[in-house]
Coordinates of C-alpha atoms in Angstrom, one line a residue:
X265 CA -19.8 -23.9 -14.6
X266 CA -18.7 -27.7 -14.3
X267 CA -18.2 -28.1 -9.9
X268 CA -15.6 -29.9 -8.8
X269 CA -17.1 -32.1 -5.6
X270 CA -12.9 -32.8 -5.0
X271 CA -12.2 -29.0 -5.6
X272 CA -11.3 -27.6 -1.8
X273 CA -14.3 -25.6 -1.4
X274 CA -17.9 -27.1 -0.9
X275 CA -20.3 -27.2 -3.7
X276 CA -23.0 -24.2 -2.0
X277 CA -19.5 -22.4 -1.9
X278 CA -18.8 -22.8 -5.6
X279 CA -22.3 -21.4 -6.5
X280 CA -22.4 -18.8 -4.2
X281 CA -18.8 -17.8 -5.1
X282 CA -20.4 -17.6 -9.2
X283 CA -23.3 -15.8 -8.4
X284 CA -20.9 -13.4 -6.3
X285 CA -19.2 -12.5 -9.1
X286 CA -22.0 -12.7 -11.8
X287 CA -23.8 -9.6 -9.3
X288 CA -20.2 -7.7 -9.0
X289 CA -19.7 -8.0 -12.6
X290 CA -23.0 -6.6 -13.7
X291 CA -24.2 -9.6 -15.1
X292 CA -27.0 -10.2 -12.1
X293 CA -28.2 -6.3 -12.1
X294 CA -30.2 -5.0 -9.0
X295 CA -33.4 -6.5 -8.2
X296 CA -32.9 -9.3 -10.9
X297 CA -34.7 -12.3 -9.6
X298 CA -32.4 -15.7 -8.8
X299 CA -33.8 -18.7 -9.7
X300 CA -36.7 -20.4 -7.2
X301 CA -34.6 -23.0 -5.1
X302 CA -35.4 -26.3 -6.8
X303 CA -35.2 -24.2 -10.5
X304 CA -31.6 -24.0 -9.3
X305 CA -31.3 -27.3 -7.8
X306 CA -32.2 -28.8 -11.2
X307 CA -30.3 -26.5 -13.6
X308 CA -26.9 -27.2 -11.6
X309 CA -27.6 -30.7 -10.4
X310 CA -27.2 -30.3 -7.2
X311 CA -28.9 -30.8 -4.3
X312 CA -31.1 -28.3 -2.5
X313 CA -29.3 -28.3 0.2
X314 CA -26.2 -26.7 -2.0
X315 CA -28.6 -23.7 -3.1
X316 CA -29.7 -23.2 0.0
X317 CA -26.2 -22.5 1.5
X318 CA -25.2 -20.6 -1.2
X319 CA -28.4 -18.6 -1.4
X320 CA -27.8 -17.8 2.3
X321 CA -24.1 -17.1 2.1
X322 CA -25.1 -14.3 -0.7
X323 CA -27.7 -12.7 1.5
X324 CA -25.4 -12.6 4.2
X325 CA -22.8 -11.0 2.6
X326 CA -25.8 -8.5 1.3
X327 CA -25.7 -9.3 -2.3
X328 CA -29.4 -10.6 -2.3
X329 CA -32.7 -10.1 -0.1
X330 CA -35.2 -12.5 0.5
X331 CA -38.6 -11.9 -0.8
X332 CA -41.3 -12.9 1.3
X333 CA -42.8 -16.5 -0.1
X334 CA -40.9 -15.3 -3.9
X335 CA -37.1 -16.7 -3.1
X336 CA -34.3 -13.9 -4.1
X337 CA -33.3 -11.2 -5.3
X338 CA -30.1 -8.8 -6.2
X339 CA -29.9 -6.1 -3.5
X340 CA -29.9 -2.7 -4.5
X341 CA -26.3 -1.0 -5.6
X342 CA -25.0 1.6 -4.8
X343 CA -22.8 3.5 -8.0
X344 CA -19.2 4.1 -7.4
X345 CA -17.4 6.7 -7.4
X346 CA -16.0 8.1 -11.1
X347 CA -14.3 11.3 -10.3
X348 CA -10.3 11.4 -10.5
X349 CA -8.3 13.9 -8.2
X350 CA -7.8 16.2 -11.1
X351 CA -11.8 16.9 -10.7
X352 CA -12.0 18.1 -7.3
X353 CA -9.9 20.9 -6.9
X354 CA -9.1 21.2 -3.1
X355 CA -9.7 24.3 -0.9
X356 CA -7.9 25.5 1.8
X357 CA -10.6 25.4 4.5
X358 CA -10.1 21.7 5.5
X359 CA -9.1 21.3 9.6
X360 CA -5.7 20.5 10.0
X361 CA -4.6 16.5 9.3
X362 CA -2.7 16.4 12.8
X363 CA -5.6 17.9 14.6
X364 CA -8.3 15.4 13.0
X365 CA -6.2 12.7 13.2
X366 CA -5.1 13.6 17.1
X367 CA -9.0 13.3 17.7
X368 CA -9.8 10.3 16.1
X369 CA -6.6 8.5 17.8
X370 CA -8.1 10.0 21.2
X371 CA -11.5 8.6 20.4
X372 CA -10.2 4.7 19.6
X373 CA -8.6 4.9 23.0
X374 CA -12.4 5.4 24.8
X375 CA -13.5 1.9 25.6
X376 CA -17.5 2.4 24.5
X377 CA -17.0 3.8 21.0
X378 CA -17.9 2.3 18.4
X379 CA -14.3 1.9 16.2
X380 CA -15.3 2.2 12.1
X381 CA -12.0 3.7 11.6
X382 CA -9.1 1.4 12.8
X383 CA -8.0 -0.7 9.6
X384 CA -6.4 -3.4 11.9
X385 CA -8.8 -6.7 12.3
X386 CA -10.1 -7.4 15.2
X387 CA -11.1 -10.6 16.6
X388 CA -10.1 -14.0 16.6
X389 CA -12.2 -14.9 13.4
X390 CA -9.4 -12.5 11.3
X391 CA -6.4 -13.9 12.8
X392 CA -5.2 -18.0 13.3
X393 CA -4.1 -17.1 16.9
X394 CA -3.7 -20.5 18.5
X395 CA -1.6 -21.5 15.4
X396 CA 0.4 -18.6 15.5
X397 CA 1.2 -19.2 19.1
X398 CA 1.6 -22.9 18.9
X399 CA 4.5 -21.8 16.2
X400 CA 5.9 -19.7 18.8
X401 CA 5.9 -22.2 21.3
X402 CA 7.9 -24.5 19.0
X403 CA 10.6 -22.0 18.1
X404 CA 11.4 -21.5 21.8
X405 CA 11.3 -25.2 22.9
X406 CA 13.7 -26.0 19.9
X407 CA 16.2 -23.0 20.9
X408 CA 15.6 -21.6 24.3
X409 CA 19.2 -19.3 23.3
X410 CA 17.0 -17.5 20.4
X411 CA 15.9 -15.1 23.5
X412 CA 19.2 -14.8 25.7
X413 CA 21.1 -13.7 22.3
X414 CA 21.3 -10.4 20.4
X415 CA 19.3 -10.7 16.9
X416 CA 21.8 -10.2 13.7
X417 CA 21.5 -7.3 11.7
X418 CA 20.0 -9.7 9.1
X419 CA 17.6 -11.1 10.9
X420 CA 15.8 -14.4 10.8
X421 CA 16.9 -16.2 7.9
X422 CA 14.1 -18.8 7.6
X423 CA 11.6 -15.6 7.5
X424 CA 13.7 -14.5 4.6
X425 CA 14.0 -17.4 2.8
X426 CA 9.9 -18.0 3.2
X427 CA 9.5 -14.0 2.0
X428 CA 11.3 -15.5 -1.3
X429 CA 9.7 -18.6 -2.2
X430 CA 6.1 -16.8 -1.5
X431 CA 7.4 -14.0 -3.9
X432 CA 6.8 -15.4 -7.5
X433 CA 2.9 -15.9 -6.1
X434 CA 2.4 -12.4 -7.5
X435 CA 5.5 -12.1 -9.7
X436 CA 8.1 -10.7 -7.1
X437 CA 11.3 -13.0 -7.8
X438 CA 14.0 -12.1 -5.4
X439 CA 16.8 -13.2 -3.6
X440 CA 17.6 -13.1 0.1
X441 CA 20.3 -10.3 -0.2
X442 CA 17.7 -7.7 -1.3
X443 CA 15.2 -8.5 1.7
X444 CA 15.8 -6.4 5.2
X445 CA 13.5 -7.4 8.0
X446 CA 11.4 -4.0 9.6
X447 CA 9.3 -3.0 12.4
X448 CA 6.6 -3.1 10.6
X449 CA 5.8 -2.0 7.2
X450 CA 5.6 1.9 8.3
X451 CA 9.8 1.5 9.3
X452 CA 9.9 0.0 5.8
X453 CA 8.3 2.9 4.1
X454 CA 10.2 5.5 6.5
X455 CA 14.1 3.4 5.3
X456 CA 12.8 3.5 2.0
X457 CA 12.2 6.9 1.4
X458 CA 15.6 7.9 3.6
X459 CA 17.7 6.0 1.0
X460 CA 16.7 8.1 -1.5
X461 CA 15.7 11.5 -0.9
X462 CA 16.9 14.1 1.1
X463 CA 15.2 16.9 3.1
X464 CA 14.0 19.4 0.8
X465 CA 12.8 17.0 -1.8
X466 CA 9.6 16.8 -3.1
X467 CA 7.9 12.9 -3.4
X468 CA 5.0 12.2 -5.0
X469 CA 2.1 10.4 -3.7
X470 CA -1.6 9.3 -4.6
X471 CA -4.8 11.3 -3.5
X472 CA -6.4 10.4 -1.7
X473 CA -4.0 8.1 0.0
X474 CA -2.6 6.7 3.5
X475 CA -3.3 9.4 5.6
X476 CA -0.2 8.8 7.7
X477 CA 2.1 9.2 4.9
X478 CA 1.4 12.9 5.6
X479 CA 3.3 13.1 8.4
X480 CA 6.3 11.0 7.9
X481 CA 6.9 13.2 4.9
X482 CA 6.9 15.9 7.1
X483 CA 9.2 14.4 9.7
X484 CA 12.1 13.8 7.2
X485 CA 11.6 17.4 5.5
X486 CA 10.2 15.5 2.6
X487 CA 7.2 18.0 0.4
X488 CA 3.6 15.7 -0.9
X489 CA 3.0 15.9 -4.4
X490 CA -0.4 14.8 -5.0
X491 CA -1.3 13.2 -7.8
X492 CA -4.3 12.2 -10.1
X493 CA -5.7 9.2 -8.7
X494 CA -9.1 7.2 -10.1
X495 CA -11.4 5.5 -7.8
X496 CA -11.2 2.3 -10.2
X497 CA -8.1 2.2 -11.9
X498 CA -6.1 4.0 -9.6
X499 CA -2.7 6.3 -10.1
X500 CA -3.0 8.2 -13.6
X501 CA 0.4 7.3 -15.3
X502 CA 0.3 9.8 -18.1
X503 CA -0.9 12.9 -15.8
X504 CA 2.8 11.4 -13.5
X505 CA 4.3 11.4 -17.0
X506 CA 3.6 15.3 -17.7
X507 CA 4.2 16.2 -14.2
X508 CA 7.9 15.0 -14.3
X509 CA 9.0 17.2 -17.6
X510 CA 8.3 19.9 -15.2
X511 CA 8.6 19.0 -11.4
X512 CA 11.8 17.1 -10.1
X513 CA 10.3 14.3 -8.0
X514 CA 13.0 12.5 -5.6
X515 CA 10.6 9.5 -5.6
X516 CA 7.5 7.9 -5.9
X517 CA 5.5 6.2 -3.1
X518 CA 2.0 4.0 -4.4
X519 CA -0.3 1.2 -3.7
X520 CA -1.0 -0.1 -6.7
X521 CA -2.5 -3.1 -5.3
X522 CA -5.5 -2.7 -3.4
X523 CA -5.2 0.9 -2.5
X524 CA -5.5 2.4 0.9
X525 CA -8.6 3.9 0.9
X526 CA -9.4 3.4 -2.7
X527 CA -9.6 -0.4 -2.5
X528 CA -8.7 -0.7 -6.3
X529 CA -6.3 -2.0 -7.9
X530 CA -4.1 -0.7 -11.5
X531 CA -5.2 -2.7 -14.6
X532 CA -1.9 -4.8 -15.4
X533 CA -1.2 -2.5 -18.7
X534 CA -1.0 0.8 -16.5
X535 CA 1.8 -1.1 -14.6
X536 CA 3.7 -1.9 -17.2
X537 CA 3.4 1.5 -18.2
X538 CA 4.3 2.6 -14.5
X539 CA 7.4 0.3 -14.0
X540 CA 8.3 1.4 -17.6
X541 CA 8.5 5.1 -16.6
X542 CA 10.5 5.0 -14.0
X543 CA 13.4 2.9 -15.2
X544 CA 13.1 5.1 -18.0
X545 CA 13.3 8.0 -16.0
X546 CA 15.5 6.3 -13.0
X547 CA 13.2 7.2 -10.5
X548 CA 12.9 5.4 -7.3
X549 CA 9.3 3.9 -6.5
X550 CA 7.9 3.2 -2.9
X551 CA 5.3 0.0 -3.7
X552 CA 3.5 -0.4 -0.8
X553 CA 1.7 -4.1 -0.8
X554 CA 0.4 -4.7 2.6
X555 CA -2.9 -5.5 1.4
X556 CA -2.0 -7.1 -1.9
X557 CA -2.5 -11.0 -0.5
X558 CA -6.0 -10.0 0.5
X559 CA -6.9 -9.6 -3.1
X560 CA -10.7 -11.0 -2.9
X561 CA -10.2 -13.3 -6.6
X562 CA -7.8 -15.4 -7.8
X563 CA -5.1 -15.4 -9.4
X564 CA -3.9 -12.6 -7.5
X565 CA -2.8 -9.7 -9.6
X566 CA 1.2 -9.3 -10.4
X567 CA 2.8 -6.9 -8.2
X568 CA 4.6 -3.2 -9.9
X569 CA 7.4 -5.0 -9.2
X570 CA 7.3 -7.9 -11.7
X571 CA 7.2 -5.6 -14.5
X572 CA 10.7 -3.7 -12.8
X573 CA 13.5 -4.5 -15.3
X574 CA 16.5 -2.6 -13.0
X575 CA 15.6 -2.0 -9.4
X576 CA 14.3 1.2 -9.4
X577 CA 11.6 -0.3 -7.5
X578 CA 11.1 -1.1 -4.0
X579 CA 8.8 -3.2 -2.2
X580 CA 7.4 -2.8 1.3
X581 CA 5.6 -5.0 2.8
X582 CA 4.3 -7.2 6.7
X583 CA 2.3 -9.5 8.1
X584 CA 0.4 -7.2 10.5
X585 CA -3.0 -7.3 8.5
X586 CA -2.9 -10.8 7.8
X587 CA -1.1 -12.9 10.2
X588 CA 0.4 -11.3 13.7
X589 CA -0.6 -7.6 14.5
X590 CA 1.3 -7.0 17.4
X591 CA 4.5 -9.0 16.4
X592 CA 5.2 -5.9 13.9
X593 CA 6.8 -8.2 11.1
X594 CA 7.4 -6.0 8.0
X595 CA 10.5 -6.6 5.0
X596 CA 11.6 -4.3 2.3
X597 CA 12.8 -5.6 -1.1
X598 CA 15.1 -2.7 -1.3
X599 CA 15.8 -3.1 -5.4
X600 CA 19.3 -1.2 -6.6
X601 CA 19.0 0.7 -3.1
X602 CA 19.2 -2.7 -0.6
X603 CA 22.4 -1.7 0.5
X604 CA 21.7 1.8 1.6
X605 CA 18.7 0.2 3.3
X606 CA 20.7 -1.8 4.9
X607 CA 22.9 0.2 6.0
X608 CA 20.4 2.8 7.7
X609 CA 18.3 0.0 9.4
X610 CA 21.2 -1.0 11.6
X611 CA 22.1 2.5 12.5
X612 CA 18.4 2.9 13.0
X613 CA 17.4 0.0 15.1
X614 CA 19.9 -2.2 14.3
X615 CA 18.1 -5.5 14.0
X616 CA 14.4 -7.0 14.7
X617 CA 13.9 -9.8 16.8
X618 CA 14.7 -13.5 15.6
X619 CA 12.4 -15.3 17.9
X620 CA 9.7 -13.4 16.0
X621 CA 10.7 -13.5 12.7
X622 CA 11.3 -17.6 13.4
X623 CA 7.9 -17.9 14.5
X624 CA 6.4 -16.1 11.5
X625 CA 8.7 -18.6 9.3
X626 CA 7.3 -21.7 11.4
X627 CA 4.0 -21.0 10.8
X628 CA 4.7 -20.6 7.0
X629 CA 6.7 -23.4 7.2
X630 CA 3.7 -26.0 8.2
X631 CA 1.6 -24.7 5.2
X632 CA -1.6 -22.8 6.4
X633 CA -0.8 -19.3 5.4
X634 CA -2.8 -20.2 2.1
X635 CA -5.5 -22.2 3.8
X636 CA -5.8 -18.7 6.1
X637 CA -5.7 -16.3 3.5
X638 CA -8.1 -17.8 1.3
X639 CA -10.3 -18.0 4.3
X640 CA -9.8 -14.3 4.6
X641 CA -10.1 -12.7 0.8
X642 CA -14.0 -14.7 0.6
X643 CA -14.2 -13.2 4.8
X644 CA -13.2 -9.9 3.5
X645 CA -15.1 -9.8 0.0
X646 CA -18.4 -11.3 1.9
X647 CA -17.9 -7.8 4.6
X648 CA -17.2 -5.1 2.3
X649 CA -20.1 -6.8 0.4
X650 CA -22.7 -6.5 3.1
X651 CA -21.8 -3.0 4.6
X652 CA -21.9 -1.3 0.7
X653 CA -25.4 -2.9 1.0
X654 CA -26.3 -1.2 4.7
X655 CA -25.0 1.9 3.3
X656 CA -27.2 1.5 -0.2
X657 CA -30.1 1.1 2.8
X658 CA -29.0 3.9 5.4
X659 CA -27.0 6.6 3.6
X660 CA -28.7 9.7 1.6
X661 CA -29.5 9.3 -1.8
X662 CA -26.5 9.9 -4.4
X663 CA -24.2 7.9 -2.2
X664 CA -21.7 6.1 -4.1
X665 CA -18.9 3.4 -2.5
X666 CA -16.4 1.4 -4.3
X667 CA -16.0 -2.1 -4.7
X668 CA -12.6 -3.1 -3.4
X669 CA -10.5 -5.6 -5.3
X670 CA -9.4 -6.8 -2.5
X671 CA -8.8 -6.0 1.2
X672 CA -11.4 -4.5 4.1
X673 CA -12.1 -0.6 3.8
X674 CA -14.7 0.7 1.7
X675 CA -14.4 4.8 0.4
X676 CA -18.1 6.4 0.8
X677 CA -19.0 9.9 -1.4
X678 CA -22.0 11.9 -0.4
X679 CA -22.5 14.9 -2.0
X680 CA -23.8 17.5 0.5
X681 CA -22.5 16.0 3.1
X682 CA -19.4 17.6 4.8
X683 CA -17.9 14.8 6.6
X684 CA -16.1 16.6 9.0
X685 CA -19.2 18.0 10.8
X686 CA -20.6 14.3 10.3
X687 CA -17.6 13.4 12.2
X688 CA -18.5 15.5 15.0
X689 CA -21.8 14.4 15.3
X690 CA -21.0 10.3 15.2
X691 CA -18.3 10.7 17.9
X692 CA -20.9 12.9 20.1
X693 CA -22.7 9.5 19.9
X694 CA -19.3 7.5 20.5
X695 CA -19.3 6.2 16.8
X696 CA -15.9 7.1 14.7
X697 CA -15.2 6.8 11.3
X698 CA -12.0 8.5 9.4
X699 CA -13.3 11.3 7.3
X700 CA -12.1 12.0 4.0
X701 CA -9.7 15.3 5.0
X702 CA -7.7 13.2 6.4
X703 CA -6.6 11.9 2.7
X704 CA -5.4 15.0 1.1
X705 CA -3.7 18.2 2.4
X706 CA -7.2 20.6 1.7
X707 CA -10.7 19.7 1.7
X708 CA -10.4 17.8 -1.5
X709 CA -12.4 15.1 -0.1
X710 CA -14.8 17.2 2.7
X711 CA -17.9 15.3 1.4
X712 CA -15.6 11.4 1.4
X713 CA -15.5 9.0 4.5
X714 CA -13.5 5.8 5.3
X715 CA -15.2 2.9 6.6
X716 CA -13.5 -0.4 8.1
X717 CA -15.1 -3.8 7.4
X718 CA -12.8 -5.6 9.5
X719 CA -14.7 -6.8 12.6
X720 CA -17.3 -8.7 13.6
X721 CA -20.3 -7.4 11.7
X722 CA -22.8 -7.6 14.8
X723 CA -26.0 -5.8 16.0
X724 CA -23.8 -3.0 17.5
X725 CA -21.8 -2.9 14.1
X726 CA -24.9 -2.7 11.7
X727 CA -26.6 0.1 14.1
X728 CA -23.7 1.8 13.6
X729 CA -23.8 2.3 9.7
X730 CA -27.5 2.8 10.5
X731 CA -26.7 6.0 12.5
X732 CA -24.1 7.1 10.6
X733 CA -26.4 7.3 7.6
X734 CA -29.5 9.0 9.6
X735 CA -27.0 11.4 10.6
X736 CA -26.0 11.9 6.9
X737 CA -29.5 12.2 4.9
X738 CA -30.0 14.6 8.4
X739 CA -27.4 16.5 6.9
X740 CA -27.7 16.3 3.4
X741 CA -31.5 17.9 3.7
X742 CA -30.2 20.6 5.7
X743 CA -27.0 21.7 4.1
X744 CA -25.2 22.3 1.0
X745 CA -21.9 21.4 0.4
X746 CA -19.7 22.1 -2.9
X747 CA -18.0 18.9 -4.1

């Protein structure tokens, strides 16, 4: 590798950002040695200063362990999981998703628990707070009026015209009159599927996937189809394919980059194929993206969209994982559907608020979205990174965890091990976690858990995982679950 000393990151950052991806990759295997430090130092010509940073960067993102008076070494790995939905056949014994989910919520609210489960960041290392307020700040000075005056139904035009020019970034090329401002990206979901289904229908949906898709199917009358979903490569297209000769689907929702829980993201062919499909079959597709710009590599991967020929896709998106949590900025590109969409957001909530959706703009305006979300994809890659490697320390062995493409959750198997009554257990010692029922209707997923890597990863954090997995092996040697 030929390092830049111009290129924007540092030269330790380079290495360590090669090595990274020479251990994810295979290429590095578990408990290869790294070279010594001044082996390095000579075969890069660097200095050993570089090494040293990048060597410690890599251990603390738990890709390497220090040997006592031997340098490095690849940590251990845990395998990820293989299985497609199609392979676990579900069981009807699984607690209700409204009662486990009512629990978890009640637990977040209790000020000592531990909080594994919320996939919001927290702190102000996720989040450029004092920019985002400065921005603010500079949208009211300029025009006080913003806040004494109703919003239009279309909604900050400078938002909408940064939406577009940020869209060809991951091959979304738009135009202003198909974007519609939301509260959030959950109102975008919710105006999608209303434009195009009606109660009754059946919509299909990955397993496992976002758990709260559940019930705001059920709230508009709206029947979950699962469907075959890999760890690794995501939504099976063919098994969708076979399914629609024989079952009318109204539409389609997916993540197809960086899945919520999966982490993974669809080879580029299988979108294609995807995008291909429904034009081909004219049926409308929910893309949900709110995780796509925290891809952890670059280039970022091209949206389902870019491969959509006549608008039977949709797009929903926000800037609540990334940027401003609590402003609730989502946007739906609403395809051939935009103005039905439109049309039920303002009977719905009529408009979202400008000063908002101006500060949003101002701060992608001055030019450190980038800067910030490059920050946050090697943040994000170096967490999910170091907790797969407390949970290849602390969890039972047979564990397997994926290896996100991108984002901040991590999706933990552990065969024997009925997460549910783990559950139990961890919040009896204030720790919460969102088990794997939560992500399909049965107990598909009794022995799966959802972790979030999107916090400070401190003593309190690692003790967690710690418990957590004592609890588990406790389990596993005591129990026996079918998977």
């Amino acid at each position: 590798m030929q390092m830049d000393a111009q290129a924007a990151p540092p030269r330790y950052q380079q290495l360590a950002d090669e090595l990274s991806l020479a251990i994810h990759a295979g290429r590095l295997p578990s408990g290869a040695r790294l070279p010594s430090l001044r082996q390095m130092a000579q075969q890069r010509k660097v200095s050993l200063n570089t090494v040293i940073g990048a060597y410690r960067q890599l251990e603390d993102a738990g890709l390497v362990v220090p040997l006592p008076r031997s340098g490095f070494e690849v940590a251990a790995r845990l395998q990820v999981p293989r299985r497609s939905l199609r392979d676990a056949p579900s069981e009807p014994t699984a607690p209700s998703q409204p009662a486990m989910l009512a629990r978890v919520l009640a637990a977040q609210q209790r000020p000592q628990v531990l909080d594994l489960a919320f996939a919001g960041p927290r702190g102000r290392a996720f989040y450029p707070g004092v920019q985002l307020q400065r921005a603010t700040a500079q949208v009211l000075r300029r025009s006080l009026s913003t806040v004494e005056t109703y919003a239009r139904p279309d909604g900050s035009q400078a938002l909408i015209r940064q939406i577009v020019q940020r869209g060809p970034r991951m091959g979304l090329h738009t135009v202003p009159g198909r974007i519609t401002l939301t509260h959030g990206a959950m109102e975008a979901l919710q105006l999608a599927l209303r434009a195009v289904t009606e109660p009754g229908d059946a919509v299909g949906i990955e397993a496992p996937s976002y758990f709260n898709l559940y019930p705001l199917l059920a709230s508009l009358g709206l029947q979950a189809i699962e469907l075959p979903t890999h760890p690794q490569r995501g939504l099976d297209v063919e098994a969708l394919d076979a399914l629609l000769d024989t079952t009318a689907l109204a539409a389609l929702v997916v993540m197809p980059t960086v899945h919520n829980p999966l982490g993974c993201t669809m080879p580029v062919a299988a979108k294609q194929r995807l995008a291909e499909l429904a034009n081909a079959r004219r049926l409308p597709v929910i893309e949900d993206i709110v995780y796509a710009e925290l891809q952890h590599s670059e280039p970022l991967e091209p949206l389902l969209k870019a491969f959509d020929r006549d608008g039977w896709v949709m797009v929903c998106a926000g800037f609540s994982k990334t940027l401003a949590p609590d402003y609730r900025v989502g946007w739906l590109e609403g395809g051939r559907f935009i103005d039905r969409i439109a049309l039920l957001k303002f009977h719905s909530s009529g408009a979202e608020s400008r000063l908002l959706g101006d500060a949003v703009a101002a701060f992608l305006e001055a030019g450190n979205y980038e800067h910030h979300l490059r920050r946050m994809r090697r943040l994000y890659r170096e967490q999910t990174s170091k907790v797969r490697q407390l949970v290849a320390q602390h969890f039972p062995p047979g564990t397997r965890a994926t290896e996100p493409t991108g984002g901040f959750l991590l999706w933990l198997e552990i065969p024997g091990v009925d997460t549910g009554e783990l559950f139990e257990q961890a919040l009896a010692e204030d720790i919460v976690f969102m088990p794997g029922q939560m992500y399909s209707r049965g107990a598909r997923y009794r022995h799966c858990l959802r972790l979030s890597c999107c916090q400070e990863l401190d003593a309190r954090y690692v003790a967690g995982i710690a418990r957590i997995g004592a609890l588990a092996t406790a389990l596993a040697a005591s129990t026996v679950v079918p998977c």
